[in-house]
XYZ file of C-alpha atoms in Angstrom:
626
model
C 69.319 55.442 -12.724
C 66.517 57.107 -11.490
C 63.055 56.918 -12.094
C 61.799 56.676 -15.311
C 60.214 60.472 -16.083
C 59.115 62.212 -18.901
C 59.209 66.453 -18.633
C 57.882 69.157 -20.603
C 58.711 72.952 -20.058
C 57.067 75.125 -20.478
C 54.189 73.129 -19.606
C 51.559 75.848 -20.750
C 53.080 78.680 -23.336
C 51.957 80.728 -26.639
C 52.236 78.339 -29.501
C 55.901 80.015 -30.421
C 57.575 79.177 -27.678
C 59.858 76.222 -28.108
C 59.409 73.598 -25.243
C 62.597 71.442 -23.509
C 61.440 67.492 -23.468
C 63.447 65.541 -21.685
C 63.317 61.779 -20.825
C 65.248 61.155 -17.468
C 65.621 57.733 -15.757
C 66.646 55.627 -18.832
C 69.569 53.032 -18.661
C 72.564 54.381 -20.295
C 72.265 53.260 -24.195
C 68.645 52.720 -24.121
C 66.477 53.150 -26.659
C 62.886 55.159 -25.457
C 60.084 56.050 -28.464
C 58.508 59.366 -27.922
C 54.430 59.463 -29.398
C 52.902 63.089 -29.807
C 49.185 63.616 -30.305
C 47.175 66.616 -30.816
C 44.152 66.761 -31.881
C 43.384 70.130 -34.169
C 41.237 71.695 -35.800
C 37.468 70.333 -36.747
C 38.572 67.292 -33.925
C 40.802 65.923 -36.550
C 43.988 63.889 -34.488
C 47.408 64.579 -35.468
C 50.234 62.518 -34.323
C 53.977 62.026 -34.597
C 56.771 59.254 -33.558
C 60.527 59.192 -32.854
C 63.245 56.925 -31.183
C 65.972 58.188 -29.294
C 69.121 56.414 -27.377
C 69.619 57.642 -24.053
C 73.238 59.184 -22.980
C 76.020 58.378 -20.321
C 73.642 59.750 -17.973
C 69.985 57.901 -18.852
C 68.626 60.667 -20.075
C 67.463 62.225 -23.747
C 66.838 65.577 -24.465
C 65.243 67.084 -27.709
C 67.608 70.168 -27.720
C 70.406 68.235 -27.872
C 69.988 64.542 -29.481
C 68.514 63.589 -32.542
C 66.190 60.905 -33.087
C 67.804 57.628 -34.642
C 64.210 56.713 -36.416
C 61.078 58.265 -36.872
C 59.315 60.875 -38.281
C 62.024 63.428 -38.786
C 65.532 63.235 -38.548
C 68.353 65.700 -36.913
C 68.080 67.881 -34.012
C 64.676 70.094 -33.482
C 63.882 70.910 -29.972
C 59.884 70.823 -31.940
C 60.690 68.146 -34.386
C 57.900 66.128 -32.875
C 55.406 68.598 -33.478
C 56.110 69.728 -36.740
C 56.704 66.265 -38.452
C 52.842 65.556 -37.429
C 50.612 63.784 -39.963
C 47.132 63.955 -39.576
C 45.413 60.736 -39.072
C 42.992 60.966 -41.537
C 46.036 61.769 -44.070
C 44.546 64.554 -45.584
C 43.325 67.400 -43.205
C 45.164 70.807 -43.843
C 43.881 73.121 -40.671
C 46.331 73.072 -38.020
C 44.808 75.114 -35.582
C 41.767 74.972 -32.875
C 38.458 76.278 -33.401
C 37.943 79.160 -32.099
C 41.702 79.832 -32.216
C 41.123 81.488 -28.412
C 40.751 77.667 -27.495
C 44.582 75.677 -26.270
C 45.902 73.331 -28.507
C 47.251 70.588 -26.228
C 49.834 67.946 -27.124
C 49.753 64.523 -25.489
C 53.600 62.490 -25.104
C 54.290 58.871 -24.234
C 57.408 57.677 -23.718
C 58.132 54.152 -23.868
C 61.370 52.039 -22.830
C 61.471 48.131 -22.178
C 57.605 47.833 -22.087
C 57.010 50.775 -19.201
C 55.489 54.215 -20.501
C 55.001 57.508 -18.958
C 53.181 60.894 -19.888
C 53.289 64.146 -20.357
C 51.184 66.941 -21.705
C 52.202 70.735 -22.725
C 49.494 72.915 -24.195
C 50.247 75.634 -26.953
C 47.791 79.391 -27.086
C 47.331 81.414 -29.470
C 45.917 84.147 -27.216
C 47.261 84.930 -24.352
C 45.778 85.776 -21.087
C 43.836 88.251 -21.141
C 43.915 89.179 -25.150
C 40.858 89.597 -26.293
C 38.766 89.267 -29.709
C 36.105 91.657 -31.388
C 34.254 90.388 -34.413
C 34.077 93.542 -36.910
C 31.090 94.056 -38.887
C 31.325 97.626 -39.307
C 31.599 99.815 -42.340
C 30.961 97.074 -44.987
C 34.505 95.542 -43.225
C 34.438 91.882 -42.399
C 36.720 90.778 -40.012
C 38.368 90.275 -36.357
C 40.198 92.611 -33.939
C 42.091 91.175 -31.298
C 42.984 93.719 -28.832
C 46.225 92.885 -26.305
C 45.941 92.027 -23.004
C 45.412 96.080 -21.645
C 47.432 94.970 -18.290
C 50.365 93.410 -19.839
C 50.420 95.994 -22.411
C 49.192 99.350 -20.914
C 48.703 102.384 -23.200
C 47.924 102.653 -27.461
C 49.545 99.841 -29.229
C 50.809 99.753 -32.597
C 48.570 98.042 -34.972
C 48.655 95.176 -37.767
C 46.204 94.825 -40.865
C 46.534 91.218 -41.580
C 45.407 90.079 -45.058
C 45.455 86.352 -46.110
C 45.421 84.758 -49.745
C 43.783 83.145 -52.554
C 42.111 81.104 -49.864
C 40.422 83.874 -48.810
C 38.598 83.814 -45.423
C 39.885 85.767 -41.624
C 43.232 84.401 -40.476
C 42.378 85.144 -36.539
C 45.379 82.709 -35.726
C 48.034 85.145 -36.660
C 45.888 88.445 -35.400
C 45.496 86.175 -31.826
C 49.506 85.634 -31.541
C 50.981 89.609 -32.670
C 47.565 90.418 -29.829
C 49.752 88.245 -27.762
C 53.143 90.007 -28.568
C 51.028 93.363 -28.145
C 50.106 95.149 -31.332
C 46.424 95.359 -32.071
C 45.673 92.938 -34.925
C 42.778 93.216 -37.332
C 42.169 90.689 -39.482
C 40.387 91.327 -42.263
C 38.554 89.362 -45.301
C 37.950 90.135 -48.811
C 36.384 87.121 -49.982
C 35.074 84.010 -49.306
C 33.829 85.215 -45.701
C 30.151 86.038 -44.504
C 28.948 89.061 -46.492
C 31.569 89.207 -48.632
C 32.088 87.700 -52.250
C 32.948 83.858 -52.915
C 35.773 85.223 -55.106
C 38.897 87.211 -55.377
C 37.914 88.565 -58.784
C 36.994 92.642 -58.975
C 37.944 93.292 -55.317
C 38.046 97.338 -54.523
C 41.289 98.751 -53.349
C 38.778 101.320 -51.685
C 37.640 98.493 -49.192
C 41.020 98.597 -47.876
C 41.616 102.118 -47.649
C 38.676 101.991 -45.623
C 39.864 99.328 -43.218
C 43.226 101.400 -42.459
C 40.890 104.274 -41.630
C 38.898 102.031 -39.420
C 41.541 100.625 -37.496
C 43.510 103.564 -37.011
C 40.117 105.422 -35.031
C 38.844 102.262 -33.594
C 42.802 101.882 -31.660
C 44.372 104.878 -31.915
C 47.758 102.788 -32.646
C 50.921 104.302 -30.754
C 52.832 106.483 -32.809
C 50.076 106.377 -35.084
C 51.769 102.868 -36.610
C 49.703 100.624 -38.590
C 51.999 97.459 -40.778
C 49.929 95.486 -43.617
C 51.161 91.940 -43.008
C 49.884 89.759 -46.060
C 50.313 86.110 -47.137
C 50.467 85.254 -50.927
C 48.375 87.021 -52.857
C 47.966 88.653 -49.468
C 51.767 89.321 -49.663
C 50.639 90.833 -53.264
C 48.376 92.985 -51.650
C 50.546 94.135 -48.625
C 52.593 95.854 -51.417
C 49.912 96.940 -53.679
C 48.812 98.704 -50.596
C 52.089 100.261 -49.576
C 52.211 101.996 -52.641
C 48.727 103.457 -53.604
C 48.036 104.379 -50.355
C 51.644 105.347 -48.718
C 50.739 107.608 -45.839
C 48.358 104.565 -44.406
C 50.895 102.318 -43.963
C 53.739 102.476 -41.645
C 55.069 99.479 -42.686
C 54.828 95.986 -45.205
C 55.331 92.222 -44.506
C 54.971 90.156 -47.540
C 54.899 86.489 -46.757
C 56.303 84.697 -49.967
C 54.479 87.688 -51.820
C 54.221 88.608 -55.699
C 56.098 91.669 -56.931
C 53.612 92.220 -59.600
C 49.671 92.288 -59.789
C 48.226 89.317 -60.623
C 44.523 87.924 -62.343
C 42.183 86.282 -60.439
C 43.738 83.046 -60.758
C 42.565 80.022 -58.834
C 40.650 82.427 -56.539
C 38.853 83.494 -59.579
C 35.108 83.706 -60.136
C 34.218 81.288 -62.579
C 32.348 84.000 -64.246
C 35.138 86.078 -64.903
C 37.990 83.485 -65.405
C 41.316 83.140 -63.880
C 42.645 85.238 -66.361
C 40.459 88.232 -65.405
C 41.420 90.824 -63.135
C 41.784 90.896 -59.398
C 41.939 94.370 -57.961
C 40.169 97.504 -58.951
C 40.728 101.046 -58.122
C 38.727 104.231 -58.892
C 36.156 101.643 -60.679
C 39.009 100.568 -62.965
C 40.821 97.182 -63.352
C 44.569 97.227 -62.620
C 46.700 96.199 -65.078
C 47.982 92.236 -64.418
C 50.641 90.074 -65.510
C 47.993 87.886 -67.439
C 47.011 90.827 -69.333
C 47.756 91.081 -73.281
C 50.942 88.694 -72.003
C 52.898 87.138 -75.172
C 54.382 83.946 -73.303
C 51.924 83.466 -70.709
C 50.351 79.502 -70.388
C 48.392 77.712 -68.285
C 50.136 74.158 -69.273
C 52.433 73.466 -67.248
C 50.160 73.752 -64.631
C 47.774 72.286 -65.707
C 49.299 69.110 -67.625
C 52.259 69.268 -66.265
C 53.475 66.188 -63.377
C 51.614 65.555 -60.371
C 51.986 66.916 -57.977
C 51.236 70.386 -59.554
C 52.758 73.938 -59.231
C 51.039 76.598 -60.393
C 55.013 78.313 -60.093
C 55.541 77.093 -63.524
C 52.769 78.638 -65.072
C 53.546 81.935 -63.891
C 57.131 81.629 -65.120
C 56.040 81.420 -68.442
C 53.674 84.563 -68.192
C 57.288 86.483 -66.282
C 59.069 85.885 -69.512
C 57.164 88.796 -71.520
C 59.308 91.711 -70.282
C 56.644 94.142 -70.872
C 53.637 92.959 -69.596
C 56.319 92.479 -66.216
C 56.662 96.225 -66.421
C 52.919 96.496 -66.619
C 52.109 94.704 -63.941
C 54.782 95.733 -61.649
C 53.488 96.759 -58.126
C 55.580 100.342 -57.532
C 56.739 99.378 -54.199
C 59.419 102.413 -54.483
C 56.304 104.615 -54.035
C 56.112 102.840 -50.277
C 56.672 105.460 -47.424
C 58.120 102.479 -44.806
C 60.172 99.658 -44.226
C 59.578 96.651 -45.734
C 60.154 92.971 -45.123
C 60.231 90.276 -47.572
C 59.790 86.569 -46.510
C 60.307 83.879 -49.505
C 61.285 80.765 -50.164
C 63.507 79.110 -52.836
C 60.957 75.857 -53.546
C 57.880 77.899 -53.475
C 55.134 75.900 -55.790
C 52.827 78.372 -56.027
C 54.902 81.226 -57.522
C 58.684 82.477 -57.813
C 58.500 84.458 -54.296
C 62.202 84.420 -54.073
C 62.258 86.087 -57.541
C 59.690 87.926 -56.900
C 61.220 89.560 -53.436
C 64.194 89.837 -55.263
C 62.701 92.239 -57.702
C 61.196 93.954 -54.916
C 64.394 94.735 -53.242
C 66.469 95.273 -56.680
C 64.122 98.255 -57.561
C 64.288 99.959 -53.518
C 67.808 99.608 -53.678
C 67.634 101.709 -57.146
C 65.725 104.203 -56.120
C 67.896 104.851 -52.789
C 64.689 103.523 -50.913
C 65.062 105.709 -47.327
C 63.577 103.098 -45.105
C 64.965 99.400 -43.807
C 64.291 96.895 -46.562
C 65.223 93.017 -45.387
C 64.778 90.046 -47.519
C 65.016 86.328 -46.057
C 64.679 83.621 -48.639
C 64.941 80.185 -47.225
C 66.176 77.263 -48.748
C 64.228 73.920 -49.802
C 61.124 76.095 -48.071
C 57.662 75.949 -49.556
C 55.163 78.828 -50.142
C 53.372 78.046 -46.871
C 55.478 80.182 -44.220
C 53.405 80.662 -41.016
C 54.845 80.312 -37.694
C 56.352 77.628 -35.056
C 55.507 75.601 -33.534
C 52.926 73.631 -36.304
C 52.902 70.773 -38.659
C 54.723 71.091 -41.739
C 53.873 67.961 -43.436
C 50.766 68.674 -45.519
C 52.564 69.767 -48.748
C 49.602 68.888 -51.345
C 46.268 70.044 -51.084
C 43.243 71.227 -52.895
C 42.990 75.072 -53.431
C 40.358 76.096 -50.973
C 38.129 78.152 -54.077
C 39.206 76.022 -57.453
C 39.790 72.974 -56.048
C 42.579 72.610 -57.666
C 45.488 69.849 -56.711
C 48.791 71.113 -56.027
C 51.921 71.810 -54.103
C 53.405 74.701 -52.415
C 56.395 72.947 -52.161
C 59.184 72.835 -49.973
C 59.633 69.584 -47.380
C 59.011 69.518 -43.719
C 62.144 70.705 -41.838
C 63.010 73.453 -44.229
C 59.604 74.619 -43.591
C 59.506 74.518 -39.826
C 63.057 76.729 -40.322
C 61.489 79.022 -42.317
C 58.343 79.203 -39.729
C 60.483 79.388 -37.016
C 63.062 82.478 -38.297
C 60.524 84.264 -40.017
C 58.728 84.652 -36.782
C 61.520 86.332 -35.047
C 62.398 88.434 -37.968
C 58.827 89.512 -37.805
C 58.914 90.448 -34.743
C 62.368 92.404 -34.764
C 61.111 94.087 -37.826
C 58.087 95.288 -36.507
C 59.893 96.445 -33.280
C 62.409 98.310 -35.267
C 59.901 99.999 -36.938
C 57.565 100.986 -34.019
C 60.789 102.308 -32.541
C 61.894 104.514 -35.749
C 58.204 105.521 -36.130
C 58.490 106.482 -32.650
C 61.534 108.721 -33.329
C 59.595 111.346 -35.682
C 57.493 111.802 -33.103
C 58.486 114.998 -30.703
C 58.929 114.019 -27.093
C 57.811 110.120 -27.936
C 61.535 108.746 -26.647
C 62.507 107.753 -23.579
C 64.372 104.391 -22.172
C 61.639 103.265 -20.725
C 58.996 102.987 -23.394
C 61.742 102.107 -26.197
C 61.310 98.736 -26.027
C 61.740 97.334 -29.652
C 64.638 95.528 -30.405
C 66.098 95.411 -34.072
C 66.227 92.667 -36.715
C 69.616 91.404 -35.445
C 69.856 89.912 -32.341
C 73.382 91.168 -30.782
C 73.483 88.651 -28.318
C 73.188 85.615 -30.269
C 75.223 86.801 -32.878
C 78.921 87.867 -30.608
C 78.099 84.463 -28.639
C 78.178 82.699 -31.812
C 74.806 80.429 -31.230
C 73.607 78.723 -34.372
C 69.770 79.098 -34.661
C 68.516 75.556 -33.947
C 71.246 74.503 -31.436
C 70.537 73.316 -27.761
C 72.277 76.540 -26.554
C 70.257 78.914 -28.913
C 67.024 76.877 -27.826
C 67.982 77.549 -24.070
C 68.227 81.254 -24.657
C 65.394 81.511 -26.719
C 62.888 79.667 -24.382
C 62.144 82.783 -22.792
C 61.741 84.868 -26.084
C 60.351 87.873 -24.436
C 63.823 87.986 -22.367
C 65.862 87.587 -25.426
C 63.699 90.398 -26.815
C 64.316 92.543 -24.220
C 67.779 92.088 -23.716
C 67.558 93.570 -27.488
C 65.325 95.761 -27.117
C 67.502 97.506 -24.458
C 70.568 97.580 -26.575
C 68.669 99.009 -29.491
C 67.205 101.967 -27.351
C 70.633 102.474 -25.384
C 72.412 102.515 -28.903
C 70.002 104.696 -31.150
C 71.312 107.591 -32.612
C 68.302 110.031 -31.807
C 68.785 109.050 -28.210
C 69.095 112.666 -26.863
C 71.865 113.450 -24.249
C 74.929 111.269 -24.771
C 75.721 110.952 -28.084
C 76.047 107.697 -30.118
C 80.005 108.192 -30.459
C 79.796 108.869 -26.557
C 77.857 105.722 -25.874
C 80.029 103.368 -28.016
C 83.198 104.899 -26.649
C 81.830 103.845 -23.082
C 80.545 100.345 -24.541
C 84.236 99.289 -25.532
C 86.170 100.748 -22.995
C 83.453 98.622 -20.340
C 84.083 95.584 -22.557
C 88.062 96.239 -22.816
C 88.169 96.625 -18.544
C 85.992 93.403 -18.546
C 87.753 91.733 -20.478
C 85.011 91.105 -23.263
C 86.934 90.285 -26.307
C 84.352 89.589 -29.004
C 81.758 92.291 -27.349
C 84.791 95.015 -27.995
C 85.163 93.809 -31.476
C 81.544 94.212 -32.191
C 81.326 98.090 -30.348
C 85.063 98.852 -32.347
C 83.031 97.802 -35.387
C 80.222 99.987 -35.021
C 82.685 103.044 -33.888
C 83.917 102.185 -37.251
C 80.913 104.034 -38.984
C 80.402 106.440 -36.587
C 81.842 109.830 -36.232
C 84.369 109.769 -33.400
C 87.881 111.984 -32.523
C 90.252 109.397 -33.809
C 92.667 110.500 -31.013
C 89.527 109.418 -28.244
C 88.964 105.957 -29.959
C 93.133 105.288 -30.083
C 92.965 106.327 -25.981
C 89.891 104.006 -25.218
C 91.307 101.074 -27.359
C 94.609 101.319 -25.612
C 93.121 102.440 -22.539
C 94.958 105.080 -22.057
C 91.684 107.670 -21.288
C 93.943 109.702 -18.621
C 95.561 111.434 -21.479
C 92.306 112.271 -23.344
C 92.154 116.067 -23.482
C 87.910 116.105 -23.571
C 87.146 116.833 -19.824
C 83.649 115.438 -20.784
C 84.643 112.308 -22.334
C 86.969 111.665 -19.643
C 84.845 112.334 -16.903
C 82.232 109.404 -18.275
C 85.050 107.031 -19.410
C 86.332 107.340 -15.807
C 83.158 106.979 -14.177
C 83.282 103.968 -16.454
C 85.864 102.453 -15.144
C 84.903 102.937 -11.612
C 81.723 100.784 -12.103
C 83.340 98.131 -13.863
C 86.745 97.931 -11.970
C 85.779 99.454 -8.573
C 81.898 99.405 -8.095
C 81.918 100.366 -4.370
C 83.435 103.280 -5.250
C 80.700 104.671 -7.472
C 79.604 107.043 -4.469
C 77.839 110.050 -4.665
C 80.969 112.034 -5.030
C 81.982 110.325 -8.230
C 78.372 111.172 -8.973
C 79.079 115.003 -8.254
C 82.100 114.825 -10.868
C 79.887 114.274 -13.895
C 77.524 117.492 -13.657
C 81.172 119.412 -13.062
C 82.309 117.669 -16.566
C 78.828 119.347 -18.036
C 76.298 116.343 -18.297
C 72.662 117.383 -17.184
C 71.182 115.005 -15.243
C 69.250 113.241 -17.599
C 72.535 112.243 -19.231
C 74.342 110.953 -15.554
C 71.264 108.617 -15.651
C 71.804 107.037 -19.068
C 75.593 106.883 -18.545
C 74.113 104.723 -15.611
C 71.629 102.335 -17.303
C 74.506 102.192 -19.996
C 77.161 100.516 -17.818
C 74.918 98.322 -15.744
C 73.539 97.012 -18.970
C 77.185 96.535 -20.387
C 77.882 94.664 -17.193
C 74.713 92.493 -17.508
C 75.487 91.578 -21.485
C 78.993 90.890 -21.076
C 78.318 88.312 -18.242
C 75.399 87.143 -20.475
C 77.875 86.754 -23.456
C 80.330 84.511 -21.686
C 78.255 82.172 -19.945
C 76.173 81.186 -23.368
C 79.771 81.103 -25.023
C 80.614 78.776 -22.127
C 77.379 76.799 -22.950
C 78.016 76.559 -25.966
C 81.053 75.402 -26.068
C 80.353 72.673 -23.105
C 77.413 71.402 -25.541
C 79.971 70.687 -27.656
C 81.522 68.729 -25.211
C 78.489 66.757 -24.771
C 78.387 68.315 -21.277
C 75.872 70.885 -21.264
C 72.874 71.456 -18.464
C 71.864 74.699 -17.418
C 68.470 76.661 -16.133
C 66.289 78.902 -18.209
C 66.536 81.265 -15.168
C 69.655 82.626 -16.554
C 69.151 82.146 -20.405
C 68.215 85.576 -21.070
């Protein structure tokens, strides 16, 4: 048995980076208790505890081991964080003030009367991110800009909108900036210089904000997405529909698909059944207006904890009112991402999101549409890794007590998955936007990834598994790997056709061999126009029979680099221009083969780790978990 020790890796990183928490030096089968304490917003101390049993090597690893008792159950690398509760029993502010300050969590592990300690730091703002108060042209908000050294050149932008609590969503803006986005957290009520209420908010205010943001940051590809939470999600859809030329992409966190009345954030003089949004001086039709079935009784008089969603469902029974209030999202000219929760206590965000996707499918919306519906989660989908335990709260404006729904573990799962989905969605949207800008595409600049991680999929890594956590401990590397895939297999990449690149991938995987990846590329080829004889020749490894001299030369070079890389010399390269390949095509081909060599080895290694983990014997360094 070694020295009793507690370690956290990485010790200091962004808040969305999972940590490896490991206790070593225990006796096999010994029980160890771990307590986590974090001083969060307003100086309130939050804490959690869990007990674990050491394995045969005297080790406890939170990415692998479930607690035998404590504040959470099941395997969760960051369960010790999301299960934290405030010492005063009522605090809800989980972020530091100001948000540029770090959160420090102290861990104490105790076994056999002996205790050891460790700390880790979570940051919303990466080093080099800058914060700028905005009080310009009547706008109120905060602009966060990425580190210009880590993210040189123009950056895509995101306009961030809070929900019915009002104020400025600085935490999300800081984290977006840490990932390379110019992020403008815009207040529209309950902030200095603005109304205390949401009632009668003019949409022209947001039109002005979009124009201001473009002028201020000159975003990459003129890309400005709008991301909103709850009422802000409703607003994000509404802005995409009302100002389609100004909104490049829409992200709706637990959004509404219809225009709502003021509800809990209403000016008492206007009432909660009064209008929220004005456009050109006129109130927009809303769900409660002229509604024949709507009643607040299920919310006001229902059993505790009160669920606002129950009242909204009464209003949705009036089909005519729904039709009048429906947001015309089909007018949007960009991709749409919807994040909803099946146990949303505030309003039926799952149903609302399906209303949006159904309409967009009906009109054949020409842009990507994604919807993630989180089973058992509630209204408060944020990002990882924060406490998810405070479900009942007093509304910041009305003071009414209600629940957002969900349960802590499901909410934590939604936080983690949704944030990853948002980053990938934005990356794809930026890349697609760049495709429409002449001369803007190159392999060096296309560093954005699509919505699905191919390596995770092919290696069969379950979200939350030890091997998945290991790989994503360095999320930037995983994202860059996926981004390289996206760039190399983008249909808009000039030179080598997509069919040629996919045939190279299939052939390289066949030669390696890498059966699972070969199946992935074979499936992609099924939806890509290629010559049937060429596909058959590649699938059977019989490329010398190909009549297409260009393709034969491409695949012969692939075979050389995969099987006999030492022979990939000048003579081998010169055969490619002789077959009609331009110099840029040769460079792309070499990059593609190098990537495939890396990808096949990465998948093989991860599958081996996954299988070893299934046998309880996996240990690995994050150095290789790309």
